[in-house]
CSV table of C-alpha atoms and ligand atoms in Angstrom, one decimal:
chain,number,residue,atom,x,y,z
A,28,MET,CA,89.5,61.2,138.5
A,29,SER,CA,86.1,61.8,140.2
A,30,PHE,CA,83.8,64.6,139.3
A,31,ASP,CA,80.4,66.1,140.3
A,32,LEU,CA,78.5,67.9,137.5
A,33,VAL,CA,75.8,70.0,139.0
A,34,LEU,CA,73.3,71.0,136.3
A,35,PHE,CA,71.2,74.0,137.2
A,36,GLY,CA,68.2,73.9,134.9
A,37,GLY,CA,68.3,70.0,135.0
A,38,THR,CA,64.8,69.7,133.6
A,39,GLY,CA,65.2,72.5,130.9
A,40,ASP,CA,65.3,72.5,127.3
A,41,LEU,CA,69.2,72.6,127.0
A,42,ALA,CA,69.6,69.7,129.4
A,43,TRP,CA,67.2,67.5,127.3
A,44,ARG,CA,68.3,68.6,123.9
A,45,LYS,CA,72.0,68.9,124.1
A,46,LEU,CA,73.6,68.1,127.5
A,47,MET,CA,72.1,64.7,128.4
A,48,PRO,CA,72.8,63.4,124.9
A,49,ALA,CA,76.2,64.6,125.0
A,50,LEU,CA,77.0,63.2,128.4
A,51,PHE,CA,75.6,59.9,127.2
A,52,GLN,CA,77.8,59.9,124.1
A,53,ALA,CA,80.8,60.6,126.3
A,54,PHE,CA,79.8,57.7,128.6
A,55,ARG,CA,79.3,55.4,125.6
A,56,HIS,CA,82.7,56.4,124.2
A,57,GLY,CA,84.3,55.7,127.6
A,58,THR,CA,85.5,59.2,128.0
A,59,LEU,CA,83.2,60.2,130.8
A,60,PRO,CA,84.8,58.9,134.0
A,61,GLU,CA,82.3,56.4,135.6
A,62,SER,CA,83.1,57.6,139.0
A,63,GLY,CA,81.2,60.8,138.3
A,64,ARG,CA,77.8,62.2,139.4
A,65,ILE,CA,75.5,64.2,137.3
A,66,ILE,CA,73.2,66.1,139.7
A,67,GLY,CA,70.2,67.7,137.9
A,68,VAL,CA,68.8,70.7,139.9
A,69,ALA,CA,65.4,72.3,139.3
A,70,ARG,CA,62.3,73.3,141.3
A,71,ASP,CA,60.5,70.1,140.3
A,72,ASP,CA,59.6,67.5,143.0
A,73,LEU,CA,61.5,64.5,141.7
A,74,SER,CA,63.3,61.5,143.2
A,75,ASP,CA,66.5,60.2,141.5
A,76,GLN,CA,64.4,57.4,140.0
A,77,GLN,CA,61.8,59.7,138.7
A,78,TYR,CA,64.5,61.9,137.2
A,79,ARG,CA,66.2,59.0,135.6
A,80,ALA,CA,62.8,57.8,134.1
A,81,LEU,CA,62.1,61.3,132.7
A,82,ILE,CA,65.5,61.3,131.0
A,83,ARG,CA,65.0,57.8,129.7
A,84,THR,CA,61.8,59.0,127.9
A,85,ARG,CA,63.6,62.1,126.5
A,86,PHE,CA,66.1,59.9,124.9
A,87,ASP,CA,63.2,58.7,122.6
A,88,GLU,CA,63.6,62.1,120.8
A,89,VAL,CA,67.3,61.6,120.1
A,90,ASP,CA,68.6,60.2,116.8
A,91,LEU,CA,68.3,56.4,116.7
A,92,ALA,CA,72.1,55.9,116.5
A,93,LYS,CA,72.6,58.1,119.6
A,94,ARG,CA,70.0,56.4,121.7
A,95,PRO,CA,71.1,54.2,124.5
A,96,SER,CA,70.0,50.5,124.6
A,97,PRO,CA,68.1,49.6,127.8
A,98,GLU,CA,71.3,48.2,129.4
A,99,GLU,CA,73.4,51.2,128.3
A,100,PHE,CA,70.8,53.5,129.9
A,101,ASP,CA,70.8,51.6,133.2
A,102,ARG,CA,74.6,52.0,133.4
A,103,PHE,CA,74.5,55.6,132.5
A,104,ALA,CA,71.4,56.3,134.8
A,105,ALA,CA,73.5,55.1,137.8
A,106,LEU,CA,75.4,58.5,137.5
A,107,LEU,CA,72.2,60.6,137.5
A,108,HIS,CA,70.9,62.2,140.7
A,109,PHE,CA,68.4,64.9,141.3
A,110,LEU,CA,68.2,67.7,143.8
A,111,ARG,CA,65.2,69.9,144.1
A,112,MET,CA,66.3,73.5,144.6
A,113,ASP,CA,64.7,77.0,144.6
A,114,LEU,CA,67.6,79.0,143.2
A,115,SER,CA,66.7,82.0,145.2
A,116,ARG,CA,66.9,80.2,148.5
A,117,PRO,CA,70.2,80.1,150.5
A,118,ASP,CA,69.1,77.1,152.5
A,119,ASP,CA,68.9,75.1,149.2
A,120,TYR,CA,72.6,75.8,148.4
A,121,GLN,CA,73.4,74.5,151.9
A,122,ARG,CA,71.6,71.3,150.9
A,123,LEU,CA,73.7,71.2,147.7
A,124,ALA,CA,76.8,71.8,149.7
A,125,ASN,CA,75.9,68.8,151.9
A,126,THR,CA,75.4,66.6,148.8
A,127,LEU,CA,78.7,67.6,147.4
A,128,ARG,CA,80.5,67.1,150.7
A,129,GLN,CA,79.3,63.4,150.7
A,130,ARG,CA,81.8,62.7,147.9
A,131,GLN,CA,84.6,65.3,147.9
A,132,ALA,CA,85.1,64.9,144.2
A,133,ASP,CA,88.3,66.0,142.5
A,134,THR,CA,86.4,68.4,140.3
A,135,VAL,CA,83.0,70.1,140.8
A,136,VAL,CA,81.5,71.5,137.7
A,137,MET,CA,78.6,73.9,138.0
A,138,TYR,CA,76.8,74.1,134.8
A,139,VAL,CA,74.4,77.1,134.7
A,140,ALA,CA,71.9,76.2,132.0
A,141,THR,CA,69.1,78.5,133.4
A,142,ALA,CA,67.6,81.7,132.2
A,143,PRO,CA,70.5,84.2,132.0
A,144,SER,CA,68.6,86.5,134.5
A,145,LEU,CA,69.5,83.9,137.1
A,146,PHE,CA,73.3,83.7,136.5
A,147,THR,CA,74.3,86.5,138.9
A,148,ALA,CA,72.0,85.2,141.7
A,149,VAL,CA,73.3,81.6,141.3
A,150,CYS,CA,77.0,82.7,141.3
A,151,GLU,CA,76.4,84.8,144.5
A,152,GLN,CA,74.7,81.9,146.3
A,153,VAL,CA,77.3,79.5,145.3
A,154,ALA,CA,79.9,81.7,146.9
A,155,ALA,CA,77.7,82.4,150.0
A,156,ALA,CA,77.4,78.7,150.6
A,157,GLY,CA,81.2,78.3,150.3
A,158,LEU,CA,81.0,76.2,147.1
A,159,ASN,CA,83.6,78.3,145.3
A,160,THR,CA,86.5,76.2,146.2
A,161,PRO,CA,89.7,75.8,144.0
A,162,ASN,CA,88.4,72.7,142.4
A,163,THR,CA,85.2,74.2,141.3
A,164,ARG,CA,84.4,75.2,137.7
A,165,ILE,CA,81.5,77.1,136.5
A,166,VAL,CA,80.0,76.8,133.0
A,167,LEU,CA,77.8,79.7,131.8
A,168,GLU,CA,75.7,79.4,128.7
A,169,LYS,CA,75.2,82.0,126.1
A,170,PRO,CA,73.8,84.6,125.7
A,171,LEU,CA,75.7,86.0,128.8
A,172,GLY,CA,73.6,89.1,129.5
A,173,HIS,CA,71.2,91.1,127.4
A,174,ASP,CA,73.5,93.9,126.5
A,175,LEU,CA,77.0,95.1,127.4
A,176,ALA,CA,76.1,96.5,130.9
A,177,SER,CA,74.3,93.3,131.9
A,178,ASN,CA,77.2,91.2,130.5
A,179,ARG,CA,79.7,93.2,132.5
A,180,ALA,CA,77.7,92.8,135.6
A,181,ILE,CA,77.6,89.0,135.3
A,182,ASN,CA,81.2,88.8,134.5
A,183,GLU,CA,82.1,91.1,137.5
A,184,THR,CA,80.0,88.9,139.8
A,185,VAL,CA,81.5,85.6,138.6
A,186,ARG,CA,85.1,87.0,138.7
A,187,HIS,CA,84.4,87.9,142.3
A,188,VAL,CA,83.4,84.4,143.1
A,189,LEU,CA,85.9,82.4,141.0
A,190,SER,CA,89.1,83.1,139.1
A,191,GLU,CA,89.1,83.5,135.3
A,192,LYS,CA,90.7,80.0,135.0
A,193,GLN,CA,87.7,78.5,136.6
A,194,ILE,CA,85.0,80.1,134.4
A,195,PHE,CA,83.9,78.4,131.2
A,196,ARG,CA,81.9,80.5,129.0
A,197,ILE,CA,80.4,78.2,126.4
A,198,ASP,CA,79.9,78.9,122.8
A,199,HIS,CA,79.1,75.4,121.5
A,200,TYR,CA,80.1,76.5,117.9
A,201,LEU,CA,83.7,76.4,119.0
A,202,GLY,CA,83.3,72.8,119.9
A,203,LYS,CA,81.9,71.7,116.5
A,204,PRO,CA,84.3,69.4,114.5
A,205,SER,CA,84.0,71.7,111.5
A,206,VAL,CA,85.2,74.7,113.6
A,207,GLN,CA,88.1,72.6,114.9
A,208,ASN,CA,88.8,71.8,111.3
A,209,LEU,CA,88.8,75.4,110.4
A,210,PHE,CA,91.6,75.9,112.9
A,211,ALA,CA,93.4,72.9,111.6
A,212,LEU,CA,93.0,74.3,107.9
A,213,ARG,CA,94.4,77.7,108.8
A,214,PHE,CA,97.1,76.8,111.4
A,215,GLY,CA,98.0,73.2,110.5
A,216,ASN,CA,98.5,73.6,106.9
A,217,ALA,CA,100.7,76.2,105.2
A,218,LEU,CA,98.8,76.2,101.9
A,219,PHE,CA,96.3,78.8,102.5
A,220,GLU,CA,98.0,81.2,104.7
A,221,PRO,CA,99.6,83.2,102.0
A,222,LEU,CA,96.3,83.6,100.2
A,223,TRP,CA,94.3,84.4,103.4
A,224,ARG,CA,94.2,88.1,103.0
A,225,ARG,CA,92.6,91.1,101.2
A,226,GLU,CA,94.8,90.8,98.1
A,227,ASN,CA,93.3,87.5,97.2
A,228,ILE,CA,89.9,87.3,99.0
A,229,ALA,CA,86.9,89.2,97.5
A,230,ASN,CA,84.5,88.4,100.4
A,231,ILE,CA,83.7,85.9,103.1
A,232,GLN,CA,80.1,84.7,103.8
A,233,ILE,CA,78.9,83.0,107.0
A,234,THR,CA,75.5,81.5,106.8
A,235,ILE,CA,73.8,79.8,109.8
A,236,ALA,CA,70.3,78.8,108.4
A,237,GLU,CA,67.9,76.7,110.4
A,238,ASP,CA,64.6,75.3,109.1
A,239,LEU,CA,63.3,74.9,112.6
A,240,GLY,CA,61.3,77.7,114.2
A,241,VAL,CA,61.5,78.6,117.8
A,242,GLU,CA,60.0,75.2,119.0
A,243,ASN,CA,59.1,75.4,122.6
A,244,ARG,CA,61.4,78.3,123.5
A,245,GLY,CA,59.0,81.0,122.2
A,246,ALA,CA,59.1,83.0,125.6
A,247,PHE,CA,62.9,82.9,125.8
A,248,TYR,CA,63.4,83.7,122.1
A,249,ASP,CA,61.0,86.6,122.1
A,250,GLN,CA,63.1,88.3,124.6
A,251,THR,CA,66.3,87.5,122.8
A,252,GLY,CA,66.1,87.6,119.0
A,253,ALA,CA,68.5,86.3,116.4
A,254,LEU,CA,71.1,89.0,116.9
A,255,ARG,CA,71.7,88.1,120.6
A,256,ASP,CA,71.0,84.4,120.1
A,257,MET,CA,73.3,83.7,117.1
A,258,VAL,CA,75.3,86.8,115.9
A,259,GLN,CA,76.7,88.2,119.2
A,260,ASN,CA,78.2,84.9,119.9
A,261,HIS,CA,78.3,82.0,117.4
A,262,ALA,CA,78.6,84.1,114.1
A,263,LEU,CA,81.2,86.5,115.7
A,264,GLN,CA,83.3,83.5,117.0
A,265,LEU,CA,83.3,82.2,113.4
A,266,VAL,CA,84.5,85.6,112.2
A,267,CYS,CA,87.3,85.4,114.8
A,268,ALA,CA,88.4,81.9,113.7
A,269,LEU,CA,88.4,83.1,110.1
A,270,ALA,CA,90.1,86.5,110.5
A,271,MET,CA,92.6,86.0,113.5
A,272,GLU,CA,96.3,86.0,113.1
A,273,PRO,CA,97.9,82.6,113.7
A,274,PRO,CA,98.4,82.3,117.5
A,275,ILE,CA,101.9,81.7,119.0
A,276,ASN,CA,100.7,78.4,120.4
A,277,ALA,CA,97.5,76.4,121.1
A,278,HIS,CA,97.1,77.5,124.7
A,279,ALA,CA,93.9,79.1,125.7
A,280,ASP,CA,95.1,82.6,126.2
A,281,ALA,CA,97.3,82.7,123.0
A,282,ILE,CA,94.1,81.8,121.0
A,283,ARG,CA,91.8,84.2,122.9
A,284,ASP,CA,94.3,87.1,122.6
A,285,GLU,CA,94.2,86.8,118.9
A,286,LYS,CA,90.3,86.5,118.6
A,287,LEU,CA,90.0,89.5,120.9
A,288,LYS,CA,92.1,91.6,118.3
A,289,VAL,CA,89.6,90.7,115.5
A,290,LEU,CA,86.7,91.7,117.7
A,291,ARG,CA,88.5,95.1,118.6
A,292,SER,CA,89.2,95.6,114.8
A,293,LEU,CA,85.5,95.2,113.7
A,294,LYS,CA,84.7,98.5,112.0
A,295,PRO,CA,82.3,100.6,114.2
A,296,TRP,CA,78.8,101.3,112.9
A,297,THR,CA,77.8,104.6,111.6
A,298,SER,CA,74.1,105.7,111.1
A,299,GLU,CA,74.6,105.1,107.4
A,300,THR,CA,76.0,101.5,107.8
A,301,LEU,CA,73.4,100.7,110.3
A,302,ASP,CA,70.7,101.7,107.8
A,303,GLN,CA,72.2,99.9,104.8
A,304,ASN,CA,74.2,97.0,106.1
A,305,VAL,CA,71.9,95.4,108.7
A,306,ILE,CA,68.7,93.7,107.7
A,307,ARG,CA,66.4,92.2,110.2
A,308,GLY,CA,63.5,89.9,109.4
A,309,GLN,CA,60.8,87.9,111.1
A,310,TYR,CA,59.1,84.8,109.5
A,311,THR,CA,55.4,84.6,108.5
A,312,ALA,CA,53.5,81.4,107.8
A,313,GLY,CA,54.9,79.3,105.1
A,314,VAL,CA,56.0,75.8,104.0
A,315,VAL,CA,59.1,74.0,105.4
A,316,ALA,CA,60.0,70.5,104.1
A,317,GLY,CA,56.5,70.2,102.5
A,318,GLU,CA,54.7,71.2,105.8
A,319,VAL,CA,52.6,74.3,106.4
A,320,VAL,CA,54.1,76.0,109.4
A,321,PRO,CA,52.8,79.0,111.5
A,322,GLY,CA,54.4,82.4,111.5
A,323,TYR,CA,56.5,83.6,114.4
A,324,ARG,CA,53.8,85.7,115.9
A,325,GLU,CA,51.6,82.5,116.1
A,326,GLU,CA,54.2,80.5,118.0
A,327,PRO,CA,53.4,79.6,121.6
A,328,GLY,CA,55.0,82.0,124.1
A,329,VAL,CA,55.5,84.7,121.5
A,330,ASN,CA,53.8,88.2,121.7
A,331,PRO,CA,51.3,88.4,118.9
A,332,GLN,CA,52.6,91.9,118.1
A,333,SER,CA,56.3,91.0,118.6
A,334,THR,CA,59.0,92.9,116.8
A,335,THR,CA,61.7,90.3,117.6
A,336,GLU,CA,63.9,89.4,114.8
A,337,THR,CA,64.2,85.8,113.7
A,338,PHE,CA,66.6,86.7,110.9
A,339,VAL,CA,69.6,88.9,110.6
A,340,ALA,CA,71.9,89.6,107.6
A,341,LEU,CA,74.8,92.0,107.9
A,342,ARG,CA,77.9,93.3,106.3
A,343,ALA,CA,80.8,93.7,108.7
A,344,GLU,CA,84.4,94.9,107.9
A,345,ILE,CA,87.6,94.3,109.8
A,346,ALA,CA,89.8,97.3,110.0
A,347,ASN,CA,93.3,96.0,109.9
A,348,TRP,CA,96.0,95.4,107.2
A,349,ARG,CA,95.1,91.9,106.5
A,350,TRP,CA,91.3,92.5,105.9
A,351,ALA,CA,90.6,96.1,105.2
A,352,GLY,CA,87.9,96.5,102.5
A,353,VAL,CA,86.9,92.8,102.5
A,354,PRO,CA,83.3,92.4,103.4
A,355,PHE,CA,82.3,89.6,105.9
A,356,TYR,CA,78.5,88.9,105.3
A,357,ILE,CA,76.8,87.2,108.1
A,358,ARG,CA,73.3,85.7,107.7
A,359,THR,CA,71.4,83.6,110.2
A,360,GLY,CA,67.7,82.9,110.7
A,361,LYS,CA,65.0,80.5,111.8
A,362,ARG,CA,62.6,78.9,109.3
A,363,LEU,CA,64.8,79.3,106.4
A,364,ALA,CA,65.0,77.1,103.3
A,365,GLY,CA,67.0,74.5,105.0
A,366,ARG,CA,69.4,73.5,107.8
A,367,ASP,CA,72.5,74.7,106.3
A,368,ALA,CA,75.5,76.3,108.0
A,369,ARG,CA,78.5,77.1,106.0
A,370,ILE,CA,81.3,79.6,105.4
A,371,VAL,CA,82.2,80.6,101.9
A,372,VAL,CA,85.5,82.2,101.2
A,373,ASN,CA,85.2,83.8,97.7
A,374,PHE,CA,88.7,84.4,96.2
A,375,ARG,CA,89.3,87.1,93.7
A,376,PRO,CA,89.2,86.0,90.0
A,377,ALA,CA,92.5,85.5,88.0
A,378,PRO,CA,94.0,88.8,87.4
A,379,HIS,CA,94.4,88.3,83.7
A,380,ALA,CA,92.1,86.2,81.4
A,381,ILE,CA,93.6,83.8,78.9
A,382,PHE,CA,90.8,81.4,79.1
A,383,ARG,CA,87.1,81.8,78.6
A,384,THR,CA,85.3,81.3,81.9
A,385,PRO,CA,81.8,81.4,83.1
A,386,ASN,CA,80.7,84.9,84.2
A,387,GLY,CA,82.4,85.9,87.5
A,388,ALA,CA,83.8,82.4,88.1
A,389,ALA,CA,86.6,82.3,90.6
A,390,ASN,CA,87.9,80.0,93.2
A,391,ARG,CA,85.9,79.4,96.4
A,392,LEU,CA,86.5,77.5,99.4
A,393,VAL,CA,83.4,76.2,101.3
A,394,ILE,CA,83.6,75.1,104.8
A,395,ARG,CA,80.4,73.1,105.6
A,396,LEU,CA,79.4,73.1,109.3
A,397,GLN,CA,75.9,71.6,108.9
A,398,PRO,CA,74.1,69.2,108.3
A,399,LYS,CA,77.4,67.6,107.5
A,400,ASP,CA,80.9,68.9,107.9
A,401,GLY,CA,83.4,69.0,105.1
A,402,LEU,CA,85.4,71.2,102.8
A,403,GLU,CA,84.8,72.1,99.1
A,404,LEU,CA,87.5,73.7,97.0
A,405,HIS,CA,85.9,75.1,93.8
A,406,LEU,CA,88.4,75.4,90.9
A,407,LEU,CA,88.3,75.9,87.0
A,408,ALA,CA,89.2,73.0,84.9
A,409,GLN,CA,89.2,72.2,81.3
A,410,GLY,CA,86.2,70.0,80.6
A,411,GLN,CA,85.2,67.7,77.8
A,412,ASP,CA,83.0,70.0,75.8
A,413,ASN,CA,85.9,71.8,74.3
A,414,ARG,CA,85.4,70.2,70.8
A,415,GLN,CA,83.5,73.0,69.5
A,416,HIS,CA,86.3,75.4,70.6
A,417,SER,CA,89.2,73.2,69.6
A,418,ARG,CA,90.0,75.4,66.7
A,419,SER,CA,89.8,78.5,68.9
A,420,ALA,CA,93.0,79.8,70.6
A,421,ILE,CA,90.9,80.5,73.6
A,422,GLN,CA,89.8,77.4,75.7
A,423,SER,CA,86.7,77.4,77.9
A,424,LEU,CA,87.0,76.4,81.6
A,425,THR,CA,84.3,74.7,83.6
A,426,PRO,CA,83.8,75.0,87.4
A,427,VAL,CA,84.6,71.8,89.2
A,428,HIS,CA,85.1,71.0,92.9
A,429,LEU,CA,87.2,69.0,95.3
A,430,ASP,CA,85.0,67.6,98.0
A,431,LEU,CA,86.3,66.4,101.4
A,432,ASP,CA,83.5,64.8,103.4
A,433,PHE,CA,84.7,64.5,107.1
A,434,ASP,CA,82.1,62.0,108.0
A,435,LYS,CA,83.3,59.7,105.2
A,436,ARG,CA,86.9,60.2,106.0
A,437,PHE,CA,86.8,60.0,109.8
A,438,GLY,CA,83.4,58.4,110.4
A,439,SER,CA,80.1,60.0,111.6
A,440,GLU,CA,80.7,58.9,115.2
A,441,ARG,CA,83.1,61.8,116.0
A,442,VAL,CA,82.8,63.7,119.1
A,443,GLY,CA,80.0,66.3,119.0
A,444,ALA,CA,80.3,69.9,120.2
A,445,TYR,CA,78.7,69.6,123.6
A,446,GLU,CA,80.4,66.2,124.3
A,447,ARG,CA,83.8,67.7,123.6
A,448,LEU,CA,83.2,70.8,125.5
A,449,LEU,CA,81.7,69.1,128.6
A,450,LEU,CA,84.9,66.9,128.7
A,451,ASP,CA,87.1,70.0,128.3
A,452,VAL,CA,85.4,71.5,131.4
A,453,ILE,CA,85.9,68.3,133.4
A,454,ASP,CA,89.5,68.2,132.3
A,455,GLY,CA,90.0,72.0,132.9
A,456,ARG,CA,90.9,72.8,129.2
A,457,LEU,CA,89.9,76.5,128.4
A,458,ASN,CA,90.9,76.7,124.8
A,459,LEU,CA,87.5,76.4,123.3
A,460,PHE,CA,85.9,78.8,125.7
A,461,VAL,CA,85.3,82.5,125.6
A,462,ARG,CA,87.1,85.0,127.8
A,463,SER,CA,85.1,87.9,129.4
A,464,ASP,CA,87.0,90.5,127.4
A,465,GLU,CA,86.1,88.8,124.0
A,466,GLN,CA,82.3,88.8,125.1
A,467,GLU,CA,82.4,92.4,126.1
A,468,GLU,CA,83.9,93.4,122.8
A,469,ALA,CA,81.2,91.4,120.9
A,470,TRP,CA,78.5,93.1,123.0
A,471,ARG,CA,80.1,96.5,122.3
A,472,TRP,CA,79.9,95.8,118.6
A,473,VAL,CA,76.3,94.7,118.4
A,474,GLU,CA,74.9,97.1,120.9
A,475,PRO,CA,74.5,100.0,118.3
A,476,ILE,CA,72.5,97.6,116.3
A,477,LEU,CA,70.1,97.0,119.1
A,478,GLU,CA,69.8,100.7,119.8
A,479,HIS,CA,69.3,101.5,116.2
A,480,TRP,CA,66.3,98.9,116.0
A,481,ARG,CA,64.9,100.3,119.2
A,482,ALA,CA,64.6,103.7,117.6
A,483,ASP,CA,63.3,102.4,114.3
A,484,ALA,CA,59.6,101.8,114.4
A,485,SER,CA,59.5,100.1,111.0
A,486,GLY,CA,60.4,96.6,112.7
A,487,PRO,CA,61.6,93.5,111.0
A,488,ARG,CA,60.9,92.7,107.4
A,489,PRO,CA,58.5,89.7,107.0
A,490,TYR,CA,59.7,86.6,105.1
A,491,ALA,CA,57.7,83.5,104.4
A,492,ALA,CA,58.9,80.5,106.3
A,493,GLY,CA,60.8,78.2,104.0
A,494,THR,CA,62.6,81.0,102.0
A,495,TRP,CA,66.2,82.5,102.4
A,496,GLY,CA,64.8,85.5,104.3
A,497,PRO,CA,63.8,89.0,103.2
A,498,ALA,CA,64.7,90.0,99.6
A,499,ALA,CA,66.6,93.1,101.3
A,500,ALA,CA,69.4,90.6,102.3
A,501,SER,CA,70.2,89.8,98.7
A,502,ALA,CA,69.9,93.4,97.7
A,503,MET,CA,72.4,94.3,100.4
A,504,ILE,CA,75.1,92.0,99.1
A,505,ALA,CA,74.1,92.8,95.5
A,506,ARG,CA,75.1,96.4,96.1
A,507,ASP,CA,78.7,95.3,96.5
A,508,GLY,CA,78.4,93.3,93.2
A,509,HIS,CA,78.3,90.0,95.1
A,510,CYS,CA,75.6,87.4,95.7
A,511,TRP,CA,74.9,84.7,98.4
A,512,SER,CA,76.6,81.4,97.5
A,513,GLU,CA,73.3,79.7,96.7
A,514,GLU,CA,72.3,82.4,94.3
A,515,CYS,CA,75.5,82.3,92.1
B,621,BG6,C1,71.8,77.9,120.1
B,621,BG6,C2,70.6,78.8,119.9
B,621,BG6,O1,72.9,78.6,120.7
B,621,BG6,O2,72.2,77.4,118.8
B,621,BG6,C3,69.5,78.2,119.1
B,621,BG6,O3,70.2,79.3,121.1
B,621,BG6,C4,70.0,77.5,117.9
B,621,BG6,O4,68.4,79.1,118.8
B,621,BG6,C5,71.3,76.7,118.1
B,621,BG6,O5,69.0,76.7,117.3
B,621,BG6,C6,71.9,76.2,116.9
B,621,BG6,O6,72.8,75.3,117.2
B,621,BG6,P1,73.3,74.1,116.1
B,621,BG6,O7,74.3,73.5,116.8
B,621,BG6,O8,72.0,73.3,115.9
B,621,BG6,O9,73.5,74.9,114.8
């Protein structure tokens, strides 16, 4: 099967950091059809050769194991082309049309990895140039829009141009092997299903912590913030994967229908919950991995008086029979204590104690997403130091855990998120992409938070880089008698 992949934003950050490395991995794994073309599009004045040379240098920043050898790069580079385009000029889309016509590929993928403000214009121009044929697929990066209204406007324009089946709204968290394994754990195994409900689960915590700052994306990030960058999409998609009912099959709409129901069941905000259950923070200078790093306001491209949040912690509830009353705590931020993404499912303690157990000890399932993916099941067992209690009728239990390291089990060369999702687009599989109604529902839920912050002059709480964020995030969860998993 032949394909043309048009990469709008072909010299942008996403192209360098994620897309090119993922495409190369697919190429190396032999899953990217060699009869394809990858056409980088940007305003720069580059020949194919210069574009290839630029990409080659960028691969020096990629992990050694994922870097191509010179021979591998030469073979991969044969797929790479460059087209200079000003995305506001109709003539340039005609030139793109001519380039695509040379091949008549079976599938044409338009990957819009540009600033979100250009999405609508690109889609309109694609249609005006007659490029919206039945074999065209469009990929839109998150965040799709800035709020509910802009999200709807983009979705309406795109739906006007292409059918829903041709629209791939990407959320790369859905492509992560650990998230695939969450679906496998819940819907491929019968073990947890009877326990997966309010009667047995005390709370669920989702942490997506990054030790990096905003890198060279200061200008974009300052307009975006952690709520739009991470919570509206990645974190809420994780909530969906955790809380959804089993779908009737693995087809895209069966899965998306169930995710949508979760988003619709998120308890609406009140002024009281907005005050108490949402914490925003912004990092100040600090030390990360032994290095002194600047505060957010000192980062290039960031307004020195910025009130953009680089940290969010919130408490959500899902108002349905399965989950009523179970807090879902979400926490994400830049320049935190480490790169650590995990989901922690805290089960309720045993209902009646016949053993002595450490304070508050209960079963816990940890789904590790980053830096490695795996599963830990925390149990209580009878350890060896029971000699001193041997005469006592009450035995003491010790926490222990079963640890499943997916890298060790399946090898660390597994298909990465972007690799998987790019291949899904080329093959036309929509399961791991987000439908417009899911996105709208997620925006509807986060919008009151944005409004609340706009009206609240106090701004984000400062936290030192290299910590776990503002103390208020711990106080929020402590009010319920719980604690973040690294604290207890
Ligand atoms: C992106 C955000 O969607 O996800 C970035 O825009 C963030 O700000 C990134 O760094 C995190 O992805 P991952 O896969 O490294 O956890």
